[in-house]
Amino acid sequence: MQTANTALVVFSGGQDSTTCLAWALANFDHVETIGFDYGQRHSVELECRRNVLAQLRQQYPGWDAKLGPDATLTLDVFRQLGETALTHDVEIAMTASGLPSTFVPGRNLVFLTLAGAQAYRRGLKHLVTGVCETDFSGYPDCRDDTMKALQVALNLGMESRLVIHTPLMWLTKAKTWTLARDLGGQPLVDLILEHTHTCYKGERGTRHPWGHGCGHCPACELRAAGYAQYLTDDLTGDLANE
Ligand code: ZN
């Protein structure tokens, strides 16, 4: 039995999924989270995940009251399937397929399927994920059509009425910052800057204006450019007109 107005957020501890979690907390009465330990090269991601949840609970008592249990599933199958730059120490580069070596084939399909199973088990109606088509990587498992097909497949396969939400699907990285500010004000922007993790190399030593990271991997470059654009939009008044 699915309860209306309840949601499960696929939450990794990064900028995008933290913004999605805030979005879900603003839109649903009860929100749970799920994350995956899939043999990421760097466990820093899982550590950030815990910190972000703790900070959200501490800084937003209203959201704390809505936030239910968190589940972390271990999925070492991706390491068994083969090498990618996210699971092994290999160079981050373009491959012959036209996709970067950070692409883990099937990852989001498996994540969403397991999230669907968890939502089913927990009686949660809505699934929220931070996938985005405007992302530089062009991962095919982040596409809107993929998500819509998955929603149909999950509902057929489990005889359920899950709804998959992708609040960031058509947003640029700059607009994702704007959404965070709209949802939780400057404190949420600051929380995301300080506590979320995006860097592919797992570095957190240096604190840049846009957050922690190595500063030169594709994920850091994207985050830095998005934040810079957000600040520019803010200065030029683009945000005020929305
Ligand atoms: Zn980096």
Coordinates of N, CA and C and ligand atoms in Angstrom, one line a residue:
M1 N 0.8 -1.2 0.0 CA 0.0 0.0 0.0 C 0.9 1.2 0.0
Q2 N 0.7 2.1 -1.0 CA 1.5 3.3 -1.1 C 0.8 4.5 -0.5
T3 N 1.5 5.2 0.4 CA 0.9 6.4 1.0 C 1.1 7.6 0.2
A4 N 0.0 8.4 -0.1 CA 0.2 9.6 -0.9 C 1.1 10.6 -0.2
N5 N 1.8 11.4 -1.0 CA 2.6 12.5 -0.5 C 3.8 12.0 0.4
T6 N 4.3 10.8 0.0 CA 5.5 10.3 0.6 C 6.5 10.1 -0.5
A7 N 7.8 10.2 -0.2 CA 8.8 10.1 -1.3 C 10.1 9.5 -0.8
L8 N 10.8 8.9 -1.8 CA 12.1 8.3 -1.5 C 13.1 9.0 -2.5
V9 N 14.1 9.6 -1.9 CA 15.1 10.3 -2.7 C 16.4 9.5 -2.9
V10 N 16.8 9.4 -4.1 CA 18.1 8.8 -4.4 C 19.2 9.8 -4.0
F11 N 19.8 9.6 -2.9 CA 20.7 10.6 -2.3 C 22.1 10.2 -2.2
S12 N 23.0 10.9 -2.9 CA 24.4 10.5 -2.9 C 25.3 11.4 -2.1
G13 N 24.8 12.5 -1.7 CA 25.6 13.5 -0.9 C 26.3 14.5 -1.8
G14 N 25.9 14.5 -3.1 CA 26.4 15.5 -4.0 C 25.5 16.8 -4.1
Q15 N 25.9 17.8 -4.9 CA 25.1 19.0 -5.0 C 23.7 18.7 -5.5
D16 N 23.6 17.9 -6.6 CA 22.4 17.7 -7.3 C 21.4 16.9 -6.4
S17 N 21.8 15.8 -5.8 CA 20.9 15.0 -5.0 C 20.5 15.7 -3.7
T18 N 21.4 16.6 -3.2 CA 21.1 17.4 -2.0 C 20.0 18.4 -2.3
T19 N 20.1 19.0 -3.5 CA 19.1 20.0 -3.9 C 17.7 19.2 -4.1
C20 N 17.8 18.0 -4.7 CA 16.6 17.2 -4.8 C 16.0 16.8 -3.5
L21 N 16.8 16.5 -2.5 CA 16.3 16.2 -1.2 C 15.6 17.4 -0.6
A22 N 16.2 18.5 -0.7 CA 15.5 19.8 -0.2 C 14.2 20.0 -1.0
W23 N 14.2 19.7 -2.3 CA 13.0 19.9 -3.1 C 11.9 18.9 -2.6
A24 N 12.3 17.7 -2.3 CA 11.3 16.7 -1.8 C 10.8 17.1 -0.4
L25 N 11.7 17.6 0.4 CA 11.2 18.0 1.8 C 10.3 19.2 1.7
A26 N 10.4 20.0 0.7 CA 9.5 21.1 0.5 C 8.2 20.7 -0.1
N27 N 8.2 19.5 -0.7 CA 7.0 19.2 -1.5 C 6.2 18.0 -0.9
F28 N 6.8 17.2 -0.1 CA 6.1 16.0 0.4 C 6.1 16.0 2.0
D29 N 5.2 15.2 2.5 CA 5.0 15.2 4.0 C 6.0 14.3 4.7
H30 N 6.4 13.2 4.0 CA 7.3 12.3 4.6 C 8.4 11.9 3.5
V31 N 9.6 12.0 3.9 CA 10.7 11.8 2.9 C 11.8 10.8 3.4
E32 N 12.1 9.8 2.7 CA 13.2 8.9 3.1 C 14.3 8.9 2.0
T33 N 15.4 8.5 2.4 CA 16.6 8.5 1.5 C 17.2 7.1 1.2
I34 N 17.8 7.0 0.1 CA 18.5 5.7 -0.2 C 19.8 6.1 -0.9
G35 N 20.9 5.4 -0.6 CA 22.2 5.6 -1.2 C 22.8 4.3 -1.5
F36 N 23.9 4.3 -2.3 CA 24.5 3.1 -2.8 C 26.0 3.2 -2.6
D37 N 26.5 2.2 -2.0 CA 28.0 2.0 -1.9 C 28.3 1.0 -3.0
Y38 N 28.7 1.5 -4.2 CA 28.9 0.7 -5.3 C 30.4 0.5 -5.7
G39 N 31.2 0.7 -4.6 CA 32.7 0.6 -4.8 C 33.2 1.8 -5.5
Q40 N 32.7 3.0 -5.1 CA 33.2 4.2 -5.6 C 34.7 4.3 -5.2
R41 N 35.5 4.9 -6.0 CA 36.9 5.0 -5.7 C 37.2 5.6 -4.3
H42 N 36.2 6.5 -3.9 CA 36.5 7.3 -2.8 C 35.3 7.3 -1.8
S43 N 35.6 6.8 -0.6 CA 34.5 6.7 0.4 C 34.1 8.1 0.9
V44 N 34.8 9.1 0.5 CA 34.5 10.5 1.0 C 33.1 10.8 0.6
E45 N 32.6 10.3 -0.5 CA 31.2 10.6 -0.9 C 30.2 10.1 0.1
L46 N 30.5 8.9 0.7 CA 29.5 8.3 1.7 C 29.6 9.1 3.0
E47 N 30.8 9.6 3.3 CA 31.0 10.4 4.5 C 30.2 11.7 4.4
C48 N 30.4 12.4 3.2 CA 29.7 13.6 3.0 C 28.2 13.4 3.1
R49 N 27.7 12.3 2.6 CA 26.3 12.0 2.6 C 25.8 12.0 4.0
R50 N 26.5 11.4 4.9 CA 26.1 11.4 6.3 C 26.1 12.9 6.9
N51 N 27.1 13.6 6.6 CA 27.2 15.0 7.1 C 26.1 15.9 6.5
V52 N 25.8 15.7 5.3 CA 24.7 16.6 4.7 C 23.4 16.3 5.4
L53 N 23.1 15.0 5.6 CA 21.8 14.6 6.3 C 21.8 15.2 7.7
A54 N 22.9 15.1 8.4 CA 23.0 15.6 9.8 C 22.8 17.2 9.8
Q55 N 23.4 17.9 8.8 CA 23.4 19.3 8.7 C 21.9 19.8 8.4
L56 N 21.3 19.0 7.5 CA 19.9 19.4 7.1 C 19.0 19.3 8.3
R57 N 19.2 18.2 9.0 CA 18.3 17.9 10.2 C 18.6 19.0 11.2
Q58 N 19.8 19.4 11.4 CA 20.1 20.4 12.4 C 19.7 21.8 12.0
Q59 N 19.8 22.2 10.8 CA 19.5 23.6 10.4 C 18.1 23.8 10.0
Y60 N 17.4 22.7 9.7 CA 16.0 22.9 9.2 C 15.0 22.0 10.0
P61 N 14.7 22.4 11.2 CA 13.8 21.6 12.1 C 12.5 21.1 11.4
G62 N 11.9 21.9 10.5 CA 10.7 21.6 9.8 C 11.0 20.4 8.9
W63 N 12.1 20.4 8.3 CA 12.5 19.3 7.4 C 12.9 18.0 8.2
D64 N 13.5 18.3 9.3 CA 13.9 17.2 10.2 C 12.7 16.3 10.6
A65 N 11.6 17.0 10.9 CA 10.4 16.3 11.3 C 9.8 15.5 10.2
K66 N 10.1 15.8 8.9 CA 9.6 15.0 7.8 C 10.5 13.9 7.3
L67 N 11.8 14.0 7.7 CA 12.8 13.1 7.2 C 12.8 11.8 7.9
G68 N 12.5 10.8 7.2 CA 12.5 9.4 7.8 C 13.8 8.7 7.6
P69 N 13.8 7.4 7.7 CA 15.1 6.6 7.7 C 15.9 6.7 6.4
D70 N 17.2 6.5 6.5 CA 18.1 6.5 5.4 C 18.5 5.0 5.2
A71 N 18.6 4.6 4.0 CA 19.2 3.2 3.7 C 20.4 3.3 2.8
T72 N 21.4 2.6 3.1 CA 22.6 2.5 2.2 C 22.7 1.1 1.8
L73 N 22.7 0.8 0.5 CA 22.8 -0.5 0.0 C 24.2 -0.7 -0.6
T74 N 24.8 -1.9 -0.4 CA 26.1 -2.2 -0.9 C 25.9 -2.9 -2.2
L75 N 26.6 -2.4 -3.2 CA 26.5 -3.0 -4.6 C 27.8 -3.1 -5.2
D76 N 28.5 -4.2 -4.9 CA 29.9 -4.2 -5.4 C 29.9 -4.9 -6.8
V77 N 28.7 -5.1 -7.4 CA 28.7 -5.8 -8.7 C 29.3 -4.9 -9.8
F78 N 29.2 -3.6 -9.6 CA 29.8 -2.7 -10.7 C 31.3 -2.9 -10.9
R79 N 31.9 -3.1 -9.8 CA 33.4 -3.4 -9.8 C 33.6 -4.7 -10.5
Q80 N 32.8 -5.7 -10.3 CA 32.9 -7.0 -10.9 C 32.7 -6.9 -12.4
L81 N 31.9 -6.0 -12.8 CA 31.5 -5.9 -14.3 C 32.7 -5.3 -15.1
G82 N 33.5 -4.5 -14.5 CA 34.6 -4.0 -15.3 C 35.1 -2.6 -14.8
E83 N 36.1 -2.1 -15.4 CA 36.7 -0.9 -15.0 C 36.0 0.4 -15.5
T84 N 35.7 1.3 -14.6 CA 35.4 2.7 -15.0 C 36.1 3.6 -14.2
A85 N 36.2 4.9 -14.5 CA 37.0 5.8 -13.8 C 36.3 6.2 -12.4
L86 N 35.1 5.7 -12.2 CA 34.5 6.0 -10.9 C 34.7 4.9 -9.9
T87 N 35.0 3.7 -10.5 CA 35.2 2.5 -9.6 C 36.6 2.0 -9.5
H88 N 37.4 2.4 -10.5 CA 38.8 2.0 -10.5 C 39.7 3.2 -10.7
D89 N 41.0 3.0 -10.5 CA 42.0 4.1 -10.7 C 42.4 4.1 -12.1
V90 N 41.5 4.5 -13.0 CA 41.9 4.7 -14.4 C 41.6 6.2 -14.8
E91 N 42.3 6.5 -15.9 CA 42.2 7.9 -16.4 C 40.8 8.3 -16.7
I92 N 40.4 9.6 -16.3 CA 39.1 10.1 -16.7 C 39.3 10.7 -18.2
A93 N 38.7 10.1 -19.1 CA 38.9 10.5 -20.5 C 37.7 10.1 -21.4
M94 N 37.7 10.6 -22.6 CA 36.6 10.2 -23.5 C 37.0 8.8 -24.0
T95 N 35.9 7.9 -24.2 CA 36.2 6.6 -24.8 C 35.7 6.6 -26.2
A96 N 36.0 5.5 -26.9 CA 35.6 5.3 -28.3 C 34.0 5.4 -28.4
S97 N 33.3 5.1 -27.4 CA 31.8 5.1 -27.5 C 31.3 6.5 -27.5
G98 N 32.2 7.5 -27.2 CA 31.7 8.9 -27.2 C 31.3 9.3 -25.8
L99 N 31.4 8.4 -24.8 CA 31.0 8.6 -23.4 C 32.3 8.7 -22.6
P100 N 32.4 9.5 -21.6 CA 33.6 9.5 -20.7 C 33.7 8.2 -19.9
S101 N 35.0 8.0 -19.5 CA 35.3 6.8 -18.8 C 34.6 6.7 -17.4
T102 N 34.0 7.9 -17.0 CA 33.3 7.9 -15.7 C 31.9 7.2 -15.8
F103 N 31.5 6.9 -17.1 CA 30.2 6.3 -17.3 C 30.2 4.9 -16.8
V104 N 29.3 4.5 -15.9 CA 29.2 3.2 -15.3 C 27.9 2.6 -16.0
P105 N 28.1 1.7 -17.0 CA 26.9 1.2 -17.7 C 25.8 0.6 -16.8
G106 N 24.6 1.1 -16.9 CA 23.5 0.5 -16.2 C 23.3 1.0 -14.8
R107 N 24.2 1.9 -14.4 CA 24.2 2.3 -13.0 C 22.9 2.9 -12.5
N108 N 22.4 4.0 -13.3 CA 21.2 4.6 -12.9 C 20.0 3.7 -13.0
L109 N 20.1 2.8 -14.0 CA 19.0 1.8 -14.2 C 18.8 0.9 -12.9
V110 N 20.0 0.5 -12.5 CA 20.0 -0.4 -11.3 C 19.6 0.4 -10.0
F111 N 20.2 1.6 -9.9 CA 19.8 2.4 -8.7 C 18.3 2.7 -8.7
L112 N 17.7 3.1 -9.8 CA 16.3 3.4 -9.8 C 15.4 2.1 -9.5
T113 N 15.9 1.0 -10.1 CA 15.2 -0.2 -9.8 C 15.2 -0.6 -8.4
L114 N 16.4 -0.5 -7.8 CA 16.5 -0.8 -6.3 C 15.7 0.2 -5.5
A115 N 15.8 1.5 -5.9 CA 15.0 2.5 -5.2 C 13.5 2.2 -5.3
G116 N 13.1 1.8 -6.5 CA 11.7 1.4 -6.7 C 11.3 0.3 -5.8
A117 N 12.2 -0.7 -5.6 CA 11.9 -1.9 -4.7 C 11.8 -1.4 -3.3
Q118 N 12.7 -0.5 -2.9 CA 12.7 0.1 -1.5 C 11.4 0.9 -1.3
A119 N 11.0 1.7 -2.3 CA 9.8 2.5 -2.2 C 8.6 1.6 -2.0
Y120 N 8.6 0.5 -2.8 CA 7.5 -0.4 -2.8 C 7.4 -1.0 -1.4
R121 N 8.5 -1.5 -0.9 CA 8.6 -2.2 0.4 C 8.2 -1.2 1.6
R122 N 8.6 0.1 1.4 CA 8.3 1.1 2.5 C 6.9 1.8 2.3
G123 N 6.3 1.5 1.2 CA 4.9 2.1 0.9 C 5.0 3.6 0.5
L124 N 6.2 3.9 -0.2 CA 6.4 5.3 -0.6 C 5.9 5.5 -2.0
K125 N 5.3 6.6 -2.3 CA 4.7 6.8 -3.6 C 5.6 7.4 -4.7
H126 N 6.4 8.4 -4.3 CA 7.2 9.2 -5.2 C 8.7 8.9 -5.1
L127 N 9.3 8.7 -6.3 CA 10.8 8.5 -6.3 C 11.4 9.8 -6.9
V128 N 12.4 10.3 -6.2 CA 13.0 11.6 -6.7 C 14.5 11.3 -7.0
T129 N 15.0 11.7 -8.1 CA 16.4 11.6 -8.5 C 16.9 12.8 -9.2
G130 N 18.2 13.1 -9.0 CA 18.8 14.3 -9.5 C 19.4 14.2 -10.9
V131 N 18.9 13.2 -11.7 CA 19.4 13.1 -13.1 C 19.1 14.4 -13.9
C132 N 19.8 14.6 -14.9 CA 19.7 15.9 -15.6 C 20.2 15.7 -17.1
E133 N 19.5 16.2 -18.0 CA 19.9 16.1 -19.4 C 20.9 17.1 -19.8
T134 N 20.9 18.2 -19.1 CA 21.8 19.3 -19.4 C 23.2 19.1 -18.9
D135 N 23.4 18.0 -18.2 CA 24.7 17.6 -17.7 C 25.6 17.4 -18.8
F136 N 26.9 17.8 -18.7 CA 27.9 17.8 -19.8 C 28.1 16.4 -20.3
S137 N 27.9 15.4 -19.4 CA 28.4 14.0 -19.8 C 27.5 13.3 -20.8
G138 N 26.3 13.7 -20.9 CA 25.4 13.1 -21.8 C 25.2 11.6 -21.5
Y139 N 25.2 11.2 -20.2 CA 24.9 9.8 -19.8 C 23.5 9.4 -20.3
P140 N 23.4 8.4 -21.1 CA 22.1 8.0 -21.6 C 21.1 7.6 -20.5
D141 N 21.7 7.1 -19.4 CA 20.7 6.7 -18.3 C 20.3 7.8 -17.5
C142 N 20.6 9.0 -17.9 CA 20.1 10.2 -17.2 C 19.0 10.9 -18.0
R143 N 18.7 10.4 -19.2 CA 17.8 11.1 -20.0 C 16.3 11.0 -19.6
D144 N 15.6 12.0 -19.9 CA 14.1 12.0 -19.6 C 13.4 10.8 -20.1
D145 N 13.7 10.4 -21.3 CA 13.0 9.2 -21.9 C 13.3 8.0 -21.1
T146 N 14.6 7.9 -20.7 CA 15.0 6.7 -19.9 C 14.2 6.6 -18.6
M147 N 14.0 7.8 -17.9 CA 13.3 7.8 -16.7 C 11.8 7.5 -16.8
K148 N 11.3 8.0 -17.9 CA 9.8 7.7 -18.2 C 9.6 6.3 -18.5
A149 N 10.6 5.7 -19.3 CA 10.5 4.2 -19.6 C 10.6 3.4 -18.3
L150 N 11.5 3.9 -17.4 CA 11.8 3.1 -16.2 C 10.5 3.2 -15.3
Q151 N 9.9 4.3 -15.3 CA 8.7 4.5 -14.4 C 7.6 3.4 -14.9
V152 N 7.5 3.3 -16.2 CA 6.5 2.4 -16.8 C 6.9 0.9 -16.4
A153 N 8.2 0.6 -16.6 CA 8.7 -0.7 -16.4 C 8.6 -1.1 -14.9
L154 N 8.9 -0.2 -14.0 CA 8.8 -0.5 -12.6 C 7.3 -0.7 -12.2
N155 N 6.4 0.1 -12.7 CA 5.0 0.0 -12.3 C 4.4 -1.3 -12.9
L156 N 4.9 -1.6 -14.1 CA 4.4 -2.9 -14.6 C 5.0 -4.1 -13.8
G157 N 6.3 -4.0 -13.6 CA 6.9 -5.1 -12.9 C 6.6 -5.3 -11.5
M158 N 6.1 -4.3 -10.8 CA 5.7 -4.4 -9.4 C 4.3 -4.2 -9.1
E159 N 3.5 -4.0 -10.2 CA 2.1 -3.7 -10.0 C 1.9 -2.6 -9.0
S160 N 2.5 -1.4 -9.3 CA 2.4 -0.3 -8.4 C 2.2 1.0 -9.2
R161 N 2.1 2.1 -8.5 CA 1.9 3.4 -9.1 C 2.9 4.4 -8.6
L162 N 4.2 4.0 -8.8 CA 5.3 4.9 -8.4 C 5.3 6.1 -9.4
V163 N 5.7 7.2 -9.0 CA 5.9 8.4 -9.9 C 7.4 8.8 -9.7
I164 N 8.1 8.8 -10.8 CA 9.5 9.3 -10.8 C 9.6 10.8 -11.1
H165 N 10.2 11.5 -10.1 CA 10.4 13.0 -10.3 C 11.8 13.3 -10.6
T166 N 12.1 14.2 -11.5 CA 13.4 14.6 -11.8 C 13.5 16.2 -11.9
P167 N 13.5 16.8 -10.7 CA 13.4 18.3 -10.6 C 14.5 19.0 -11.3
L168 N 15.6 18.4 -11.6 CA 16.8 19.1 -12.2 C 16.9 18.8 -13.7
M169 N 16.0 18.0 -14.2 CA 16.1 17.4 -15.6 C 16.5 18.5 -16.6
W170 N 15.9 19.7 -16.6 CA 16.1 20.7 -17.6 C 16.8 21.9 -17.1
L171 N 17.4 21.8 -15.9 CA 18.1 23.0 -15.3 C 19.6 23.0 -15.6
T172 N 20.1 24.2 -15.9 CA 21.6 24.3 -16.0 C 22.1 24.2 -14.5
K173 N 23.4 24.0 -14.4 CA 24.0 24.0 -13.1 C 23.8 25.3 -12.3
A174 N 23.8 26.4 -13.0 CA 23.5 27.7 -12.4 C 22.1 27.7 -11.8
K175 N 21.2 27.2 -12.6 CA 19.8 27.2 -12.1 C 19.5 26.2 -11.0
T176 N 20.4 25.2 -10.9 CA 20.3 24.3 -9.7 C 20.6 25.0 -8.4
W177 N 21.6 25.9 -8.5 CA 21.9 26.8 -7.3 C 20.8 27.7 -7.0
T178 N 20.1 28.2 -8.0 CA 19.0 29.1 -7.8 C 17.9 28.3 -7.1
L179 N 17.6 27.1 -7.6 CA 16.6 26.3 -7.0 C 16.9 26.0 -5.5
A180 N 18.2 25.7 -5.2 CA 18.5 25.5 -3.8 C 18.3 26.8 -2.9
R181 N 18.6 27.9 -3.5 CA 18.4 29.2 -2.7 C 16.9 29.4 -2.5
D182 N 16.1 29.1 -3.6 CA 14.6 29.3 -3.4 C 14.1 28.4 -2.4
L183 N 14.6 27.2 -2.3 CA 14.1 26.2 -1.3 C 14.5 26.4 0.1
G184 N 15.8 26.8 0.3 CA 16.3 26.8 1.7 C 17.0 28.1 2.0
G185 N 17.0 29.1 1.1 CA 17.6 30.4 1.3 C 19.2 30.2 1.3
Q186 N 19.8 31.3 1.6 CA 21.3 31.3 1.6 C 21.9 30.2 2.5
P187 N 21.3 29.9 3.6 CA 21.9 28.8 4.5 C 22.0 27.5 3.7
L188 N 21.0 27.2 2.8 CA 21.1 25.9 2.1 C 22.2 26.0 1.0
V189 N 22.3 27.2 0.4 CA 23.4 27.3 -0.6 C 24.8 27.1 0.2
D190 N 24.9 27.7 1.3 CA 26.1 27.5 2.1 C 26.4 26.1 2.5
L191 N 25.3 25.4 2.9 CA 25.4 24.0 3.4 C 25.9 23.2 2.2
I192 N 25.3 23.4 1.0 CA 25.7 22.6 -0.2 C 27.2 22.9 -0.6
L193 N 27.5 24.2 -0.5 CA 28.9 24.6 -0.8 C 29.9 23.9 0.1
E194 N 29.6 23.8 1.4 CA 30.5 23.3 2.4 C 30.5 21.8 2.5
H195 N 29.3 21.2 2.4 CA 29.2 19.8 2.8 C 29.0 18.8 1.7
T196 N 28.6 19.2 0.5 CA 28.4 18.2 -0.5 C 29.6 17.9 -1.3
H197 N 29.6 16.7 -2.0 CA 30.8 16.3 -2.7 C 30.5 16.0 -4.1
T198 N 31.3 16.6 -5.0 CA 31.1 16.4 -6.4 C 32.4 15.8 -7.1
C199 N 33.5 16.1 -6.6 CA 34.8 15.8 -7.3 C 35.0 14.3 -7.6
Y200 N 35.3 14.1 -8.9 CA 35.6 12.7 -9.3 C 36.8 12.1 -8.6
K201 N 37.7 12.9 -8.2 CA 39.0 12.4 -7.6 C 38.9 12.3 -6.1
G202 N 37.8 12.7 -5.5 CA 37.6 12.5 -4.1 C 38.4 13.4 -3.2
E203 N 38.8 14.5 -3.8 CA 39.7 15.5 -3.0 C 38.8 16.5 -2.3
R204 N 39.1 16.7 -1.1 CA 38.3 17.7 -0.3 C 39.2 18.8 0.4
G205 N 40.5 18.7 0.1 CA 41.5 19.5 0.8 C 41.3 21.0 0.6
T206 N 41.1 21.4 -0.6 CA 41.1 22.8 -0.9 C 39.6 23.3 -0.9
R207 N 39.4 24.4 -0.3 CA 38.0 25.0 -0.3 C 38.0 26.2 -1.3
H208 N 37.4 25.9 -2.4 CA 37.2 26.9 -3.5 C 36.0 27.7 -3.2
P209 N 35.7 28.9 -3.9 CA 34.5 29.6 -3.7 C 33.2 28.7 -3.9
W210 N 33.4 27.7 -4.8 CA 32.2 26.8 -5.1 C 32.2 25.5 -4.3
G211 N 33.1 25.4 -3.4 CA 33.1 24.2 -2.6 C 34.4 23.5 -2.6
H212 N 34.5 22.2 -2.1 CA 35.7 21.5 -2.0 C 35.9 20.6 -3.3
G213 N 37.2 20.4 -3.6 CA 37.4 19.5 -4.8 C 38.8 19.8 -5.4
C214 N 39.2 18.9 -6.3 CA 40.5 19.1 -6.9 C 40.6 20.3 -7.8
G215 N 39.4 20.7 -8.4 CA 39.4 21.9 -9.2 C 39.7 21.7 -10.7
H216 N 40.1 20.5 -11.1 CA 40.4 20.4 -12.5 C 39.8 19.1 -13.1
C217 N 39.1 18.3 -12.4 CA 38.4 17.2 -13.0 C 37.1 17.7 -13.6
P218 N 36.5 16.9 -14.6 CA 35.3 17.5 -15.2 C 34.2 17.8 -14.3
A219 N 34.0 17.1 -13.2 CA 32.9 17.4 -12.2 C 33.2 18.7 -11.5
C220 N 34.5 18.9 -11.1 CA 34.8 20.2 -10.4 C 34.7 21.4 -11.4
E221 N 35.1 21.2 -12.6 CA 35.0 22.3 -13.6 C 33.5 22.6 -13.8
L222 N 32.7 21.6 -13.9 CA 31.3 21.9 -14.1 C 30.6 22.6 -12.9
R223 N 31.0 22.2 -11.7 CA 30.5 22.8 -10.5 C 31.0 24.2 -10.4
A224 N 32.2 24.5 -10.7 CA 32.8 25.8 -10.6 C 32.2 26.7 -11.6
A225 N 32.0 26.3 -12.8 CA 31.4 27.1 -13.9 C 29.9 27.4 -13.5
G226 N 29.2 26.4 -13.0 CA 27.8 26.6 -12.7 C 27.6 27.6 -11.6
Y227 N 28.5 27.5 -10.6 CA 28.4 28.5 -9.4 C 28.8 29.9 -9.9
A228 N 29.8 30.0 -10.7 CA 30.2 31.3 -11.3 C 29.0 32.0 -12.0
Q229 N 28.4 31.1 -12.9 CA 27.2 31.6 -13.6 C 26.1 32.1 -12.7
Y230 N 25.9 31.3 -11.7 CA 24.8 31.6 -10.7 C 25.1 33.0 -10.1
L231 N 26.4 33.2 -9.7 CA 26.7 34.5 -9.1 C 26.5 35.7 -10.1
T232 N 26.9 35.4 -11.3 CA 26.8 36.4 -12.4 C 25.3 36.8 -12.6
D233 N 24.5 35.7 -12.7 CA 23.0 35.9 -12.9 C 22.5 36.7 -11.7
D234 N 23.0 36.4 -10.5 CA 22.5 37.1 -9.3 C 22.8 38.6 -9.4
L235 N 24.1 38.9 -9.8 CA 24.5 40.3 -9.9 C 23.8 41.1 -11.0
T236 N 23.5 40.4 -12.1 CA 22.9 41.1 -13.2 C 21.4 41.2 -13.0
G237 N 20.9 40.6 -11.9 CA 19.5 40.7 -11.6 C 18.6 39.7 -12.3
D238 N 19.2 38.8 -13.0 CA 18.4 37.7 -13.6 C 17.5 37.0 -12.7
L239 N 18.1 36.8 -11.5 CA 17.3 36.0 -10.5 C 16.1 36.7 -9.9
A240 N 16.3 38.0 -9.8 CA 15.3 38.9 -9.2 C 14.0 38.9 -10.0
N241 N 14.2 38.7 -11.4 CA 13.1 38.8 -12.3 C 12.3 37.5 -12.4
E242 N 12.8 36.5 -11.7 CA 12.1 35.2 -11.9 C 10.9 35.1 -11.0
Ligands
ZN1 ZN 37.7 17.3 -8.9

